[in-house]
mmCIF file of C-alpha atoms and ligand atoms in Angstrom:
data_model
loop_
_atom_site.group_PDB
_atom_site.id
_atom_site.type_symbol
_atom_site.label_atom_id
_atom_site.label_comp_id
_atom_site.label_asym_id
_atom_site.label_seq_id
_atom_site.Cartn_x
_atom_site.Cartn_y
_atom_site.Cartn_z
ATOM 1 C CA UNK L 107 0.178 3.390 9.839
ATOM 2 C CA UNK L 108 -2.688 4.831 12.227
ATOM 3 C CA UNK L 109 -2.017 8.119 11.599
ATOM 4 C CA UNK L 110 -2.229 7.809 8.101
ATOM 5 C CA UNK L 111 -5.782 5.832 8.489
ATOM 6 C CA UNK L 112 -6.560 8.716 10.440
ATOM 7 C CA UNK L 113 -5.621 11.166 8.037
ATOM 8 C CA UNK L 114 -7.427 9.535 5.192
ATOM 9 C CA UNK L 115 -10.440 9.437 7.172
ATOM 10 C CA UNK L 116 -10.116 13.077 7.449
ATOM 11 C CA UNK L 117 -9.002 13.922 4.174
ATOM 12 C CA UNK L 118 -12.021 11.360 2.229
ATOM 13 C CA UNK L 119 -14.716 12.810 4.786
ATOM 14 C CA UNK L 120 -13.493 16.944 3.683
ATOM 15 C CA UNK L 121 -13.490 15.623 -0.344
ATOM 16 C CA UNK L 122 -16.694 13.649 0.047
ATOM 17 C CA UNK L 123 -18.154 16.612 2.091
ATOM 18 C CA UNK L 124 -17.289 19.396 -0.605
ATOM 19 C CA UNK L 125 -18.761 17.123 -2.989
ATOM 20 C CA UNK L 126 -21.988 16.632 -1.472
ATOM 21 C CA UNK L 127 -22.151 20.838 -0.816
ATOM 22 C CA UNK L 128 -21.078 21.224 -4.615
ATOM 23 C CA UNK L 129 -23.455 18.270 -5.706
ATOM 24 C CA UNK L 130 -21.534 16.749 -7.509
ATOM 25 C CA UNK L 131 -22.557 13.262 -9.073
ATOM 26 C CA UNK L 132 -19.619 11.763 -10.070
ATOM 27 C CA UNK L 133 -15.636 11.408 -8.612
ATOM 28 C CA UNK L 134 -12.857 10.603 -10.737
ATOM 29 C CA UNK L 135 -9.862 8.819 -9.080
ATOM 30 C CA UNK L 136 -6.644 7.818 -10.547
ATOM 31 C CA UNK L 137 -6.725 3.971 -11.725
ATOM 32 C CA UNK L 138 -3.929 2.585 -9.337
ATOM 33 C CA UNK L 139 -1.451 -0.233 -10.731
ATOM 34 C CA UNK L 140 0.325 -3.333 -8.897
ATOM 35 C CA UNK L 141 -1.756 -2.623 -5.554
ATOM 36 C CA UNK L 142 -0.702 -6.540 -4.819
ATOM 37 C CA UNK L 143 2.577 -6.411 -5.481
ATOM 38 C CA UNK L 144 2.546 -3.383 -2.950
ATOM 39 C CA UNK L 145 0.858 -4.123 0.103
ATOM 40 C CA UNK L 146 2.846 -6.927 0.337
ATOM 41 C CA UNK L 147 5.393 -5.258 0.528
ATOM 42 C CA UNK L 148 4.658 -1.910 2.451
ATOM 43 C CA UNK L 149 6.170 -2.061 5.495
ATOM 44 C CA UNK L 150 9.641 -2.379 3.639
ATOM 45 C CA UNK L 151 9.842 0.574 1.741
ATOM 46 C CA UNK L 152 8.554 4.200 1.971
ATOM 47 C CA UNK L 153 7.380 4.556 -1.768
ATOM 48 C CA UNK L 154 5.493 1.391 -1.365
ATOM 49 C CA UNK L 155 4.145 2.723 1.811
ATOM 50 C CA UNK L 156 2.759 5.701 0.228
ATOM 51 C CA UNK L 157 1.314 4.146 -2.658
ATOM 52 C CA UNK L 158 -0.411 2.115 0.009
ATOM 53 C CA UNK L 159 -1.709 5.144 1.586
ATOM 54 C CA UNK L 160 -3.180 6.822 -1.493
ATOM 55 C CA UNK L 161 -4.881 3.410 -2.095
ATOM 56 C CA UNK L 162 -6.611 3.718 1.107
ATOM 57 C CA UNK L 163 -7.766 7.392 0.420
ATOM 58 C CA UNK L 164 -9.075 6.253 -2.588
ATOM 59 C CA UNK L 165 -11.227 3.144 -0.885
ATOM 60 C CA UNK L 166 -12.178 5.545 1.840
ATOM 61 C CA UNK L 167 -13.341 8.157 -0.777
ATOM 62 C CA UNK L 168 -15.406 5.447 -2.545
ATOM 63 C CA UNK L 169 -16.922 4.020 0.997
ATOM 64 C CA UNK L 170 -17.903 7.458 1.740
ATOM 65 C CA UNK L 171 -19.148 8.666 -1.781
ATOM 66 C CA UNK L 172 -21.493 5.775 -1.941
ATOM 67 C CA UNK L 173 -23.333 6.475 0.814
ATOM 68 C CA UNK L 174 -23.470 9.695 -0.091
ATOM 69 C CA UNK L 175 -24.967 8.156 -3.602
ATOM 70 C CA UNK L 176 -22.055 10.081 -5.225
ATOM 71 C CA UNK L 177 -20.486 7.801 -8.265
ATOM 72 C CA UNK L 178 -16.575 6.627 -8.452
ATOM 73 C CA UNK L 179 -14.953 6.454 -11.684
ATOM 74 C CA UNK L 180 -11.277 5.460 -11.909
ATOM 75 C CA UNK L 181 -9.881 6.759 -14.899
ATOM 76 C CA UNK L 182 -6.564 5.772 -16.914
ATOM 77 C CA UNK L 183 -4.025 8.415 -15.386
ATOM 78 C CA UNK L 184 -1.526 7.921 -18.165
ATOM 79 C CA UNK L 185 0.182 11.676 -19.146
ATOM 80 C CA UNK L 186 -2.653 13.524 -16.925
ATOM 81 C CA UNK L 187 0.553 15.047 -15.357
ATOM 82 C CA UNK L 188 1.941 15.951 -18.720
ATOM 83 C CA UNK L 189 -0.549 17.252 -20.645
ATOM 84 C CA UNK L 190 -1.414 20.711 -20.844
ATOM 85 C CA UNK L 191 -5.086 21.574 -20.323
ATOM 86 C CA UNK L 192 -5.272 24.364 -22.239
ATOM 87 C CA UNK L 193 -3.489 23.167 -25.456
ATOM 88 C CA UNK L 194 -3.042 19.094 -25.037
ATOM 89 C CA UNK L 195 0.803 19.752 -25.534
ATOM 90 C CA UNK L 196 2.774 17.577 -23.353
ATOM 91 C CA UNK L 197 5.509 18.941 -20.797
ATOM 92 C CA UNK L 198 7.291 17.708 -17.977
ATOM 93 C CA UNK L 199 6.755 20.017 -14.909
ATOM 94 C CA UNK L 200 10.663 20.703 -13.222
ATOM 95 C CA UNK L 201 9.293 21.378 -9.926
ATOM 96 C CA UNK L 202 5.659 22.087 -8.280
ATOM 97 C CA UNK L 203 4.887 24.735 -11.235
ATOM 98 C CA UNK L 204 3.410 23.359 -14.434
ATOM 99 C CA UNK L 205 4.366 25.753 -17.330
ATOM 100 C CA UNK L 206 3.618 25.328 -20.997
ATOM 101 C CA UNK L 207 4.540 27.207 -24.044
ATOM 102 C CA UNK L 208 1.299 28.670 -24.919
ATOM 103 C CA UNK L 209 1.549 29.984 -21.686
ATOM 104 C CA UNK L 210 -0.889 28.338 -19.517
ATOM 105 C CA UNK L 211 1.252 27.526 -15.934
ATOM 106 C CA UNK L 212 -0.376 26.339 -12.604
ATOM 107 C CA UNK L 213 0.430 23.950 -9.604
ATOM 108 C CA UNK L 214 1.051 20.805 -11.053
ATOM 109 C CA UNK L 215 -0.960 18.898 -9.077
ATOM 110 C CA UNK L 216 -3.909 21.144 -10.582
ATOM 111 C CA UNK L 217 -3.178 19.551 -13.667
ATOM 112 C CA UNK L 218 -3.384 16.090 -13.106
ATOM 113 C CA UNK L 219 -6.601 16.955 -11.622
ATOM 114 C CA UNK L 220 -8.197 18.499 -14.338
ATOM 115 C CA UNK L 221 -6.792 15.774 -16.941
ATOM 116 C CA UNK L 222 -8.408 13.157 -14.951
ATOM 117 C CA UNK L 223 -11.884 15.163 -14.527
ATOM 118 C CA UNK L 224 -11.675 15.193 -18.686
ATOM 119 C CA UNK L 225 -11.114 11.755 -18.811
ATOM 120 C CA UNK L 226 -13.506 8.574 -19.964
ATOM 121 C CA UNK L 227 -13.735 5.981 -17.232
ATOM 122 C CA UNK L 228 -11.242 3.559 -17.383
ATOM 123 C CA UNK L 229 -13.840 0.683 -18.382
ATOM 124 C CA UNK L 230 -14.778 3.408 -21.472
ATOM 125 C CA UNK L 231 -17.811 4.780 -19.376
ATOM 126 C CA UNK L 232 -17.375 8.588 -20.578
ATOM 127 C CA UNK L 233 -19.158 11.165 -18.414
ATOM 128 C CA UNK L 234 -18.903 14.750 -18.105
HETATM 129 ZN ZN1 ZN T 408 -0.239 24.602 -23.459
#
């Protein structure tokens, strides 16, 4: 459990960093479900433990970014792993490589990312 706190601080302070040296104004972030129902139950099971975790980035991410006067949007991440960014067509990725018909491929996690920069705020705040 500390060494994941201690990665997270890490890992928030090198994302909040690069945005401050990119300026960026405004971080999107996965909208996170059932974050009750899992903490209570995180010392019991791995997945739950690592849900857990990626909660914490995110709350360390949004610490950091507001003193950095950076905005936090959580977005709906529903299909953001799916859908193709080049032609909205959606595919499951097999493994770590995201291919698509029209022939757009990448790391998958590349993907979700740029889904979730494209989308609105989850409470319908849309910014660019
Ligand atoms: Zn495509």
């Amino acid at each position: 459990h500390r060494y994941m706190k201690d990665q997270n601080h890490k890992i928030s302070r090198k994302i909040v960093n690069m945005a401050i040296e990119e300026q960026v104004s405004v971080i999107k972030i996965e909208k996170l479900t059932n974050i009750r129902q899992t903490t209570r139950t995180s010392r019991k099971n791995a997945k739950n433990l690592h849900t857990w975790s990626f909660y914490q980035l995110q709350m360390f991410i949004a610490y950091k970014a507001a003193l950095a006067g950076i905005k936090v949007l959580e977005v709906n991440p529903a299909y953001t792993s799916q859908t193709c960014p080049a032609c909205s067509k959606r595919n499951k990725a097999d493994d770590r490589t995201y291919q698509c018909l029209c022939g757009f491929h990448t790391h998958r996690d590349r993907v979700g990312a740029i889904n979730i920069m494209r989308q609105p705020g989850a409470d319908g705040n849309s910014l660019s």
